Coordinates of C-alpha atoms and ligand atoms in Angstrom, one line a residue:
M1 CA 96.4 131.2 89.0
G2 CA 96.7 133.0 92.3
R3 CA 98.6 132.0 95.4
I4 CA 98.9 128.2 96.0
K5 CA 96.7 127.0 98.9
N6 CA 96.7 123.2 98.3
I7 CA 99.6 121.0 97.3
C8 CA 99.5 117.3 96.5
C9 CA 102.7 115.3 96.2
I10 CA 102.5 111.9 94.5
G11 CA 105.2 109.7 96.0
A12 CA 106.1 109.5 99.7
G13 CA 109.6 108.3 99.2
Y14 CA 113.1 109.6 100.0
V15 CA 112.4 112.8 98.1
G16 CA 108.6 113.3 98.4
G17 CA 108.6 112.8 102.2
P18 CA 111.3 115.2 103.3
T19 CA 110.7 117.8 100.6
M20 CA 107.0 118.2 101.4
S21 CA 107.7 118.1 105.1
V22 CA 110.0 121.1 104.8
I23 CA 107.5 123.0 102.5
A24 CA 104.8 122.4 105.0
Q25 CA 107.0 123.5 107.9
K26 CA 108.0 126.7 106.1
C27 CA 104.6 127.5 104.6
P28 CA 102.0 126.9 107.4
N29 CA 99.2 128.4 105.2
I30 CA 99.6 125.9 102.5
R31 CA 97.9 122.5 103.0
V32 CA 100.3 119.8 101.8
V33 CA 99.0 116.2 101.2
V34 CA 101.6 113.5 100.4
V35 CA 100.0 110.5 98.7
D36 CA 101.4 107.1 97.8
S37 CA 100.0 103.9 96.3
N38 CA 102.0 102.0 98.9
E39 CA 99.7 101.9 101.8
A40 CA 102.3 100.5 104.2
R41 CA 104.5 103.5 103.5
I42 CA 101.7 105.9 104.2
A43 CA 100.9 104.1 107.4
A44 CA 104.6 104.4 108.4
W45 CA 104.6 108.1 107.8
N46 CA 101.5 108.4 110.0
Q47 CA 102.9 106.5 112.9
E48 CA 102.8 108.1 116.3
D49 CA 106.4 107.0 117.1
L50 CA 108.5 109.4 115.0
S51 CA 111.5 107.1 115.3
Q52 CA 109.6 104.7 113.1
L53 CA 109.2 106.9 110.0
P54 CA 109.9 104.9 106.8
I55 CA 113.1 106.8 106.1
Y56 CA 115.9 107.7 108.4
E57 CA 117.2 111.3 107.9
P58 CA 118.8 113.4 110.7
G59 CA 116.5 116.2 111.7
L60 CA 113.4 114.9 109.8
E61 CA 111.5 113.8 113.0
Q62 CA 111.5 117.4 114.3
V63 CA 110.2 118.8 111.0
V64 CA 107.4 116.1 110.7
A65 CA 106.6 116.6 114.4
E66 CA 106.0 120.3 113.8
A67 CA 103.9 120.1 110.6
R68 CA 102.1 116.7 110.6
G69 CA 98.4 117.1 111.4
R70 CA 98.7 120.9 111.1
N71 CA 99.1 121.4 107.4
L72 CA 101.0 118.2 106.5
F73 CA 99.1 115.1 105.8
F74 CA 100.1 111.6 104.5
S75 CA 97.3 109.8 102.7
K76 CA 96.4 106.9 100.4
E77 CA 93.5 108.8 98.9
V78 CA 95.3 109.8 95.7
N79 CA 92.3 110.9 93.7
Q80 CA 91.0 113.1 96.4
A81 CA 94.3 114.8 96.9
I82 CA 94.6 115.5 93.1
L83 CA 91.1 116.9 93.1
D84 CA 91.8 119.3 96.0
A85 CA 95.2 120.5 94.8
D86 CA 96.2 123.6 92.9
M87 CA 99.7 122.3 92.4
I88 CA 100.7 118.6 92.1
F89 CA 104.3 117.4 92.5
I90 CA 105.2 114.1 90.8
S91 CA 107.9 112.6 93.0
V92 CA 107.7 108.9 92.0
N93 CA 110.6 106.5 91.3
T94 CA 112.3 106.6 87.9
P95 CA 114.6 103.5 88.0
T96 CA 116.6 102.1 85.1
K97 CA 114.4 100.0 82.8
T98 CA 114.8 96.3 83.2
Y99 CA 113.0 95.2 80.0
G100 CA 112.4 96.2 76.4
E101 CA 113.8 99.2 74.5
G102 CA 116.5 100.9 76.5
K103 CA 116.8 98.0 79.0
G104 CA 119.6 98.6 81.4
M105 CA 120.1 102.2 80.3
A106 CA 116.9 104.3 79.9
A107 CA 114.8 105.5 82.8
D108 CA 111.6 103.6 83.3
L109 CA 108.9 106.3 83.1
K110 CA 105.9 104.0 83.7
W111 CA 105.2 105.4 87.2
V112 CA 105.5 109.0 85.9
E113 CA 103.1 108.3 83.1
A114 CA 100.7 106.6 85.4
C115 CA 100.6 109.8 87.5
A116 CA 100.1 112.0 84.5
R117 CA 97.2 109.8 83.3
Q118 CA 95.6 109.8 86.8
I119 CA 95.8 113.6 87.0
A120 CA 94.3 113.9 83.6
D121 CA 91.5 111.6 84.4
V122 CA 90.7 113.0 87.8
A123 CA 91.3 116.8 87.7
T124 CA 88.3 119.0 87.3
S125 CA 90.1 122.4 87.9
P126 CA 93.3 123.9 86.5
K127 CA 96.5 122.5 88.0
I128 CA 100.2 123.2 87.9
V129 CA 102.0 119.9 87.6
V130 CA 105.6 119.9 88.8
E131 CA 108.2 117.3 87.8
K132 CA 110.1 116.6 91.0
S133 CA 111.3 113.2 89.9
T134 CA 114.6 113.2 87.9
L135 CA 113.5 112.8 84.3
P136 CA 115.1 112.5 80.8
V137 CA 115.2 115.9 79.0
R138 CA 111.9 116.5 77.1
T139 CA 109.7 114.3 79.4
A140 CA 107.6 117.4 80.1
Q141 CA 106.4 117.1 76.5
A142 CA 105.0 113.6 77.1
I143 CA 103.3 114.7 80.3
K144 CA 101.8 117.7 78.5
D145 CA 100.5 115.4 75.7
I146 CA 98.8 113.2 78.2
L147 CA 97.3 116.1 80.2
Q148 CA 96.0 117.7 77.1
N149 CA 93.8 114.7 76.5
S150 CA 92.1 115.2 79.9
P151 CA 88.4 114.5 79.5
S152 CA 87.5 117.6 81.6
K153 CA 89.6 119.8 79.3
V154 CA 90.9 121.9 82.2
S155 CA 94.2 123.7 81.7
F156 CA 97.5 122.5 82.9
Q157 CA 101.0 124.0 83.3
V158 CA 104.0 121.7 83.5
L159 CA 107.1 122.8 85.5
S160 CA 110.4 121.1 86.1
N161 CA 111.7 121.5 89.7
P162 CA 114.3 118.8 90.2
E163 CA 115.5 118.0 93.6
F164 CA 119.2 118.3 94.6
L165 CA 119.1 117.0 98.2
A166 CA 121.5 114.2 99.2
E167 CA 120.4 111.5 101.5
G168 CA 121.8 111.7 105.0
T169 CA 121.8 115.5 104.8
A170 CA 118.3 115.9 103.2
V171 CA 116.8 118.3 105.8
Q172 CA 119.8 120.6 105.8
D173 CA 120.0 120.6 102.0
L174 CA 116.3 121.5 101.8
L175 CA 116.5 124.2 104.4
N176 CA 119.6 125.7 103.0
P177 CA 119.9 124.7 99.3
D178 CA 122.7 125.8 97.0
R179 CA 120.0 126.6 94.5
V180 CA 116.4 125.9 93.6
L181 CA 115.8 125.3 90.0
I182 CA 112.5 125.9 88.3
G183 CA 111.9 125.4 84.6
G184 CA 108.7 126.4 82.8
D185 CA 107.3 127.6 79.5
Q186 CA 108.4 131.0 78.3
D187 CA 104.8 132.2 77.6
P188 CA 102.8 134.3 80.1
E189 CA 101.0 131.3 81.5
G190 CA 104.2 129.4 81.9
Q191 CA 105.8 132.4 83.6
A192 CA 102.8 132.7 86.0
A193 CA 103.2 129.1 87.0
I194 CA 106.9 129.6 87.6
Q195 CA 106.1 132.6 89.8
A196 CA 103.6 130.5 91.8
L197 CA 106.3 128.0 92.7
V198 CA 108.9 130.7 93.2
E199 CA 106.6 132.2 95.9
I200 CA 106.5 129.0 97.8
Y201 CA 110.3 128.7 98.0
Q202 CA 110.7 132.3 98.8
A203 CA 109.2 131.6 102.2
W204 CA 112.7 130.5 103.2
V205 CA 115.1 130.5 100.2
P206 CA 116.8 133.8 99.2
M207 CA 115.7 135.0 95.8
E208 CA 119.2 134.9 94.3
K209 CA 119.3 131.2 94.9
I210 CA 116.1 130.5 92.9
L211 CA 117.0 130.0 89.3
T212 CA 114.4 130.0 86.6
T213 CA 115.0 128.5 83.1
N214 CA 113.1 126.9 80.3
V215 CA 111.8 123.4 81.0
W216 CA 114.5 121.5 79.0
S217 CA 117.4 123.3 80.7
S218 CA 116.0 122.4 84.0
E219 CA 115.5 118.7 83.2
L220 CA 118.9 118.4 81.7
S221 CA 120.7 120.3 84.5
K222 CA 119.5 117.7 87.0
L223 CA 120.9 114.7 85.0
T224 CA 124.1 116.5 84.3
A225 CA 124.7 117.8 87.8
N226 CA 124.5 114.2 89.1
A227 CA 126.9 113.1 86.3
F228 CA 129.4 115.8 87.3
L229 CA 129.3 114.8 90.9
A230 CA 129.7 111.1 90.1
Q231 CA 132.5 111.9 87.7
R232 CA 134.5 113.5 90.5
V233 CA 134.1 110.3 92.6
S234 CA 135.2 108.1 89.7
S235 CA 138.1 110.4 88.9
I236 CA 139.5 110.3 92.4
N237 CA 138.8 106.5 92.6
S238 CA 140.7 106.0 89.4
V239 CA 143.6 107.9 90.9
S240 CA 143.3 105.7 94.0
E241 CA 144.3 102.7 92.0
L242 CA 147.4 104.5 90.7
C243 CA 148.3 105.5 94.3
E244 CA 148.1 101.9 95.5
V245 CA 150.8 100.8 93.0
T246 CA 153.1 103.9 93.2
G247 CA 153.3 104.6 97.0
A248 CA 151.4 107.9 96.7
D249 CA 148.7 108.4 99.3
I250 CA 145.2 109.2 98.0
E251 CA 144.3 111.5 100.9
E252 CA 147.4 113.6 100.4
V253 CA 146.8 113.7 96.7
A254 CA 143.1 114.6 97.1
K255 CA 144.0 117.4 99.5
A256 CA 146.6 118.7 97.1
I257 CA 144.1 118.6 94.2
G258 CA 141.2 120.0 96.1
T259 CA 143.0 123.0 97.6
D260 CA 143.0 124.5 94.1
S261 CA 140.1 126.9 94.3
R262 CA 139.1 126.1 90.8
I263 CA 138.6 122.4 91.7
G264 CA 137.5 122.6 95.4
P265 CA 137.7 120.0 98.1
K266 CA 134.3 118.4 98.0
F267 CA 133.5 115.0 96.4
L268 CA 137.1 114.0 96.3
K269 CA 136.8 111.2 98.9
A270 CA 138.1 107.9 97.4
S271 CA 135.9 105.0 98.3
V272 CA 134.8 101.5 97.4
G273 CA 132.6 103.2 94.9
F274 CA 129.5 105.4 94.8
G275 CA 126.1 103.9 95.5
G276 CA 122.6 105.2 95.9
S277 CA 119.5 105.1 93.7
C278 CA 120.5 107.9 91.4
F279 CA 124.1 108.4 90.2
Q280 CA 124.3 105.2 88.1
K281 CA 120.7 105.3 86.8
D282 CA 121.0 109.0 85.9
I283 CA 124.3 108.6 84.1
L284 CA 123.0 105.5 82.2
N285 CA 120.0 107.6 81.2
L286 CA 122.3 110.4 80.1
V287 CA 124.3 107.9 78.0
Y288 CA 121.1 106.5 76.5
I289 CA 119.9 110.0 75.6
C290 CA 123.2 110.9 74.0
R291 CA 123.2 107.7 71.9
S292 CA 119.6 108.3 70.8
F293 CA 120.9 111.6 69.3
Q294 CA 123.9 109.8 67.8
L295 CA 126.3 111.6 70.1
H296 CA 128.5 108.5 70.6
E297 CA 131.7 110.2 71.8
V298 CA 129.7 112.1 74.5
A299 CA 127.9 108.9 75.5
D300 CA 131.2 107.0 75.8
Y301 CA 132.7 109.8 77.9
W302 CA 130.0 109.6 80.6
E303 CA 129.7 105.8 80.4
Q304 CA 133.2 105.5 81.6
V305 CA 132.2 107.1 85.0
V306 CA 130.0 104.1 85.6
K307 CA 132.5 101.6 84.4
I308 CA 135.2 102.9 86.7
N309 CA 132.7 102.7 89.6
A310 CA 132.0 99.0 88.9
H311 CA 135.8 98.4 88.5
Q312 CA 136.4 100.0 91.9
R313 CA 133.9 97.7 93.7
E314 CA 135.3 94.7 91.9
R315 CA 138.9 95.4 92.7
F316 CA 137.9 95.9 96.4
A317 CA 136.3 92.5 96.5
K318 CA 139.3 90.9 94.6
K319 CA 141.7 92.4 97.1
I320 CA 139.9 90.7 100.0
I321 CA 139.9 87.4 98.1
K322 CA 143.6 87.7 97.1
S323 CA 144.7 88.7 100.6
L324 CA 142.9 85.6 102.0
Y325 CA 145.1 83.5 99.7
Y326 CA 142.2 82.9 97.3
T327 CA 140.6 80.6 99.8
V328 CA 137.7 82.5 101.2
N329 CA 135.5 79.4 101.3
G330 CA 134.1 79.0 104.8
K331 CA 135.9 82.0 106.2
T332 CA 133.9 84.7 107.9
I333 CA 134.2 88.3 106.7
A334 CA 132.6 91.0 108.8
F335 CA 130.9 93.8 107.0
L336 CA 130.6 97.1 108.9
G337 CA 127.9 99.0 107.1
W338 CA 125.4 98.1 104.5
A339 CA 123.8 101.5 103.6
F340 CA 125.2 103.3 100.5
K341 CA 126.5 106.1 102.7
K342 CA 126.2 107.2 106.4
D343 CA 123.1 108.7 108.0
T344 CA 120.6 106.9 105.8
N345 CA 118.9 103.5 105.9
D346 CA 118.8 103.5 102.1
T347 CA 120.7 100.6 100.5
R348 CA 119.9 101.1 96.9
E349 CA 122.9 100.3 94.7
S350 CA 125.0 100.1 97.8
P351 CA 128.6 98.9 97.0
A352 CA 128.2 96.6 100.0
I353 CA 125.7 94.5 98.0
Y354 CA 128.2 94.0 95.1
V355 CA 131.1 93.2 97.3
A356 CA 129.0 90.7 99.2
D357 CA 127.9 89.1 95.9
A358 CA 131.5 88.7 94.8
L359 CA 132.6 87.1 98.2
L360 CA 129.5 84.9 98.3
D361 CA 130.5 83.6 94.8
E362 CA 133.7 82.4 96.6
R363 CA 131.6 80.8 99.2
A364 CA 132.6 83.1 102.0
L365 CA 130.5 83.5 105.1
L366 CA 129.4 87.1 105.9
A367 CA 128.5 88.7 109.2
V368 CA 126.9 92.1 108.5
Y369 CA 126.2 95.0 110.9
D370 CA 124.6 98.3 110.0
P371 CA 123.2 100.7 112.7
K372 CA 120.2 101.7 110.6
V373 CA 119.5 99.0 108.0
A374 CA 116.9 96.4 109.0
E375 CA 117.8 92.7 108.7
E376 CA 115.0 92.0 106.2
K377 CA 116.3 94.7 103.9
I378 CA 119.8 93.1 103.8
Y379 CA 118.3 89.7 102.9
R380 CA 116.0 91.3 100.4
D381 CA 118.9 93.1 98.7
L382 CA 120.8 89.7 98.4
D383 CA 117.7 87.8 97.2
F384 CA 117.1 90.5 94.6
L385 CA 120.5 89.6 92.9
E386 CA 118.9 86.2 92.1
N387 CA 122.4 84.7 92.2
R388 CA 121.6 82.4 95.1
S389 CA 118.5 81.0 96.7
S390 CA 117.0 82.8 99.6
E391 CA 117.9 79.8 101.8
D392 CA 121.5 80.0 100.8
N393 CA 121.6 83.7 101.5
K394 CA 120.2 83.0 105.0
R395 CA 122.7 80.3 105.5
L396 CA 125.8 82.2 104.3
V397 CA 125.0 85.7 105.7
Q398 CA 124.3 86.5 109.4
V399 CA 123.1 89.9 110.4
A400 CA 124.6 91.0 113.7
E401 CA 123.3 93.3 116.4
S402 CA 126.6 95.0 116.9
A403 CA 130.0 95.5 115.3
Y404 CA 131.6 93.4 118.0
E405 CA 129.2 90.5 117.3
A406 CA 129.9 90.7 113.5
C407 CA 133.7 90.7 113.9
K408 CA 133.9 87.9 116.4
D409 CA 135.8 84.9 114.9
A410 CA 136.0 86.7 111.5
S411 CA 139.1 86.4 109.4
A412 CA 138.7 89.9 108.0
V413 CA 136.7 93.1 108.5
A414 CA 135.5 95.2 105.6
V415 CA 134.3 98.8 106.3
L416 CA 131.6 99.5 103.6
T417 CA 129.8 102.6 105.1
E418 CA 131.4 105.5 106.8
W419 CA 129.2 105.5 109.9
E420 CA 130.9 107.7 112.5
E421 CA 130.4 105.1 115.3
F422 CA 132.9 102.7 113.7
N423 CA 135.6 105.2 114.6
S424 CA 134.9 105.0 118.3
L425 CA 134.8 101.2 118.5
D426 CA 137.1 99.3 120.8
W427 CA 139.4 98.0 118.1
E428 CA 141.7 96.2 120.5
R429 CA 138.7 94.2 121.6
I430 CA 137.7 93.5 118.0
Y431 CA 141.3 92.4 117.2
S432 CA 141.5 90.0 120.1
S433 CA 138.2 88.3 119.1
M434 CA 139.2 87.7 115.5
Q435 CA 141.1 84.9 113.7
K436 CA 144.7 85.7 113.1
P437 CA 146.2 87.3 111.0
A438 CA 143.4 89.8 111.4
L439 CA 142.8 91.7 108.1
L440 CA 141.0 95.0 107.8
F441 CA 139.8 96.5 104.5
D442 CA 138.8 100.1 104.9
G443 CA 136.5 100.9 101.9
R444 CA 135.9 104.4 103.1
N445 CA 139.3 105.5 104.5
L446 CA 137.4 106.1 107.7
L447 CA 139.7 104.6 110.2
N448 CA 143.2 105.5 111.5
K449 CA 145.4 103.1 109.6
Q450 CA 148.5 103.5 111.7
A451 CA 146.6 103.1 115.0
L452 CA 145.1 99.8 113.7
E453 CA 148.4 98.6 112.5
K454 CA 149.8 99.2 115.9
I455 CA 147.2 96.9 117.4
G456 CA 148.2 94.2 115.0
F457 CA 145.7 94.5 112.1
I458 CA 146.9 94.1 108.5
V459 CA 145.2 97.1 107.0
H460 CA 144.3 97.6 103.3
A461 CA 142.9 101.1 102.6
I462 CA 141.7 102.6 99.4
G463 CA 144.4 104.5 97.6
K464 CA 147.2 103.5 100.0
S465 CA 150.0 101.1 99.4
S466 CA 149.3 97.7 100.9
P467 CA 151.5 95.9 103.4
Ligands
NAD501 P1 111.2 106.2 96.3 O1 111.2 104.9 95.6 O2 111.8 106.3 97.6 O3 109.7 106.8 96.3 C1 108.8 106.8 95.2 C2 107.4 106.5 95.8 O4 106.5 106.7 94.7 C3 107.2 105.1 96.2 O5 106.8 105.1 97.6 C4 106.1 104.5 95.3 O6 105.2 103.7 96.0 C5 105.4 105.8 94.9 N1 104.7 105.7 93.6 C6 105.2 105.3 92.4 N2 104.2 105.3 91.5 C7 103.1 105.9 92.1 C8 101.8 106.2 91.6 N3 101.5 106.1 90.4 N4 100.9 106.7 92.5 C9 101.3 106.9 93.8 N5 102.5 106.6 94.3 C10 103.4 106.1 93.5 O7 112.0 107.2 95.3 P2 112.9 108.5 95.7 O8 114.2 108.1 96.1 O9 112.0 109.4 96.5 O10 113.1 109.2 94.2 C11 112.0 109.8 93.6 C12 112.5 110.6 92.4 O11 113.4 111.6 92.9 C13 113.4 109.8 91.4 O12 113.2 110.3 90.1 C14 114.8 110.1 91.8 O13 115.7 110.0 90.8 C15 114.7 111.5 92.3 N6 115.7 112.0 93.3 C16 116.0 111.2 94.3 C17 116.9 111.6 95.3 C18 117.3 110.7 96.5 O14 118.1 111.1 97.2 N7 116.6 109.6 96.7 C19 117.4 112.9 95.2 C20 117.0 113.7 94.2 C21 116.1 113.2 93.2
UGA502 C1 123.3 112.5 95.1 C2 123.6 114.0 94.9 O1 124.7 114.4 95.8 C3 122.4 114.9 95.1 O2 122.7 116.2 94.8 C4 121.3 114.4 94.2 O3 120.1 115.1 94.5 C5 121.0 112.9 94.5 O4 122.2 112.2 94.3 C6 120.0 112.3 93.6 O5 119.7 112.8 92.6 O6 119.5 111.2 94.0 P1 123.1 110.9 97.2 O7 123.2 109.8 96.2 O8 121.9 110.9 98.1 O9 123.0 112.3 96.5 O10 124.4 111.0 98.1 P2 125.9 111.5 97.8 O11 126.3 112.3 99.0 O12 125.9 112.2 96.5 O13 126.7 110.2 97.7 C7 126.5 109.3 96.6 C8 127.6 108.2 96.7 O14 128.9 108.7 96.4 C9 127.7 107.6 98.1 O15 127.8 106.2 98.0 C10 128.9 108.2 98.7 O16 129.5 107.4 99.6 C11 129.8 108.3 97.4 N1 130.8 109.4 97.5 C12 130.4 110.7 97.6 C13 132.1 109.0 97.5 O17 132.5 107.8 97.4 N2 133.1 110.0 97.6 C14 132.7 111.3 97.7 O18 133.7 112.2 97.8 C15 131.4 111.7 97.7

């Protein structure tokens, strides 16, 4: 196959949207069509007003503004885009299975399989199919098996090209990646397919950052890279609990650990726990794969990363309940932040949801403010838990328009997301509008503890001894 002229990406989500926008921006001679079965999502990508794109990512509006309508298109015509493309990225969701074999652990591959079947049914010319979704090692074999049964008998190559972007920094991560990983077959056809994808990335990524491997190494590297990152967060969070009972300060300890050049300073920020759509599901998937190969010790090792994360969220909620004398019933707790991290409107697996659930079990009232998360999304997240009726969620949880509104008359404030704007709030004003004693639980170690204590707050921060 020669140079790629037409790309199709199935899945216009947090990965498909930004990734294809950057490819289109950097490769103006390639036509990039992003398709999705969710028509509302496609309509949102096509909106005139770029501030209304379906996902919020710093810098994304500018990239879309440059490429959309030139060589970047968002469409609901999936079959047409498959027919036209030389290369098809599969960038659909792969959440944890909620039913049947592997329930609660394995990745649900039904959307990936649906894509492979649709490509097999529709394609009438050779295609390179690229796994962009995060997939269990050896999924490429299943995709190949399906494609080989294509009625048109055209040839397919399957590559693995996992995505390493983090939300909130997606555009920067795509423009300047630490590495691009491409796995393919080791025969001449496989190598030619790898080369076709390498040439796309070479438009802006230096060659030494483009790693090529066999398919299985690439699939497994993605799962295990996420496991390593999450393991650092759980490691520092486990130390934070020890700090709280010994008088050590987690930020001092993290700095002392991270200045060892063999360890490095990143991903050592203690928090209420990691969230996001991937860390937990990818580790659970890794654990499931290990168990399926009877590697029980390896499985147990990684599973502990997820257990510590759940423990960290639970103990944060318990601390709030305990500090309010175990009588949270009817008291208002302000939540600053609902997104799983700053600079995104994504709330999947956000620790805020779990902390809210524990407090609502105690019949607390919540007042939530997040600068980028829409009110409907907050209620949808709570309804999804199925622990309370939708009416109860509406009655117990108010969504505020500002941090000041959320905190007014509250007994406690909990910082759940590290949005920068919380640092520049008028905390004296907030203090004077709250019930006394005014408690503050900093789940991100975002705020200046001493300054808040001077105002009069009783501050509980992660990994710091409590008053
Ligand atoms: P997402 O849910 O935001 O987007 C997936 C999209 O695929 C949805 O819009 C859905 O409607 C669409 N879709 C599903 N099946 C389809 C089909 N058969 N035909 C057409 N459209 C279909 O998910 P995401 O966050 O973009 O994640 C996608 C994959 O990338 C996952 O495997 C994830 O693990 C991986 N990943 C995500 C991130 C991240 O930061 N979110 C980073 C790296 C990798
Ligand atoms: C993560 C990885 O960083 C990406 O490389 C990967 O591509 C992606 O998962 C994926 O596969 O989906 P993401 O989940 O978007 O990206 O965001 P991170 O910056 O990794 O943060 C994840 C969670 O860990 C957040 O809740 C964050 O607040 C938390 N975190 C992170 C900490 O609590 N402490 C830290 O030091 C770092």
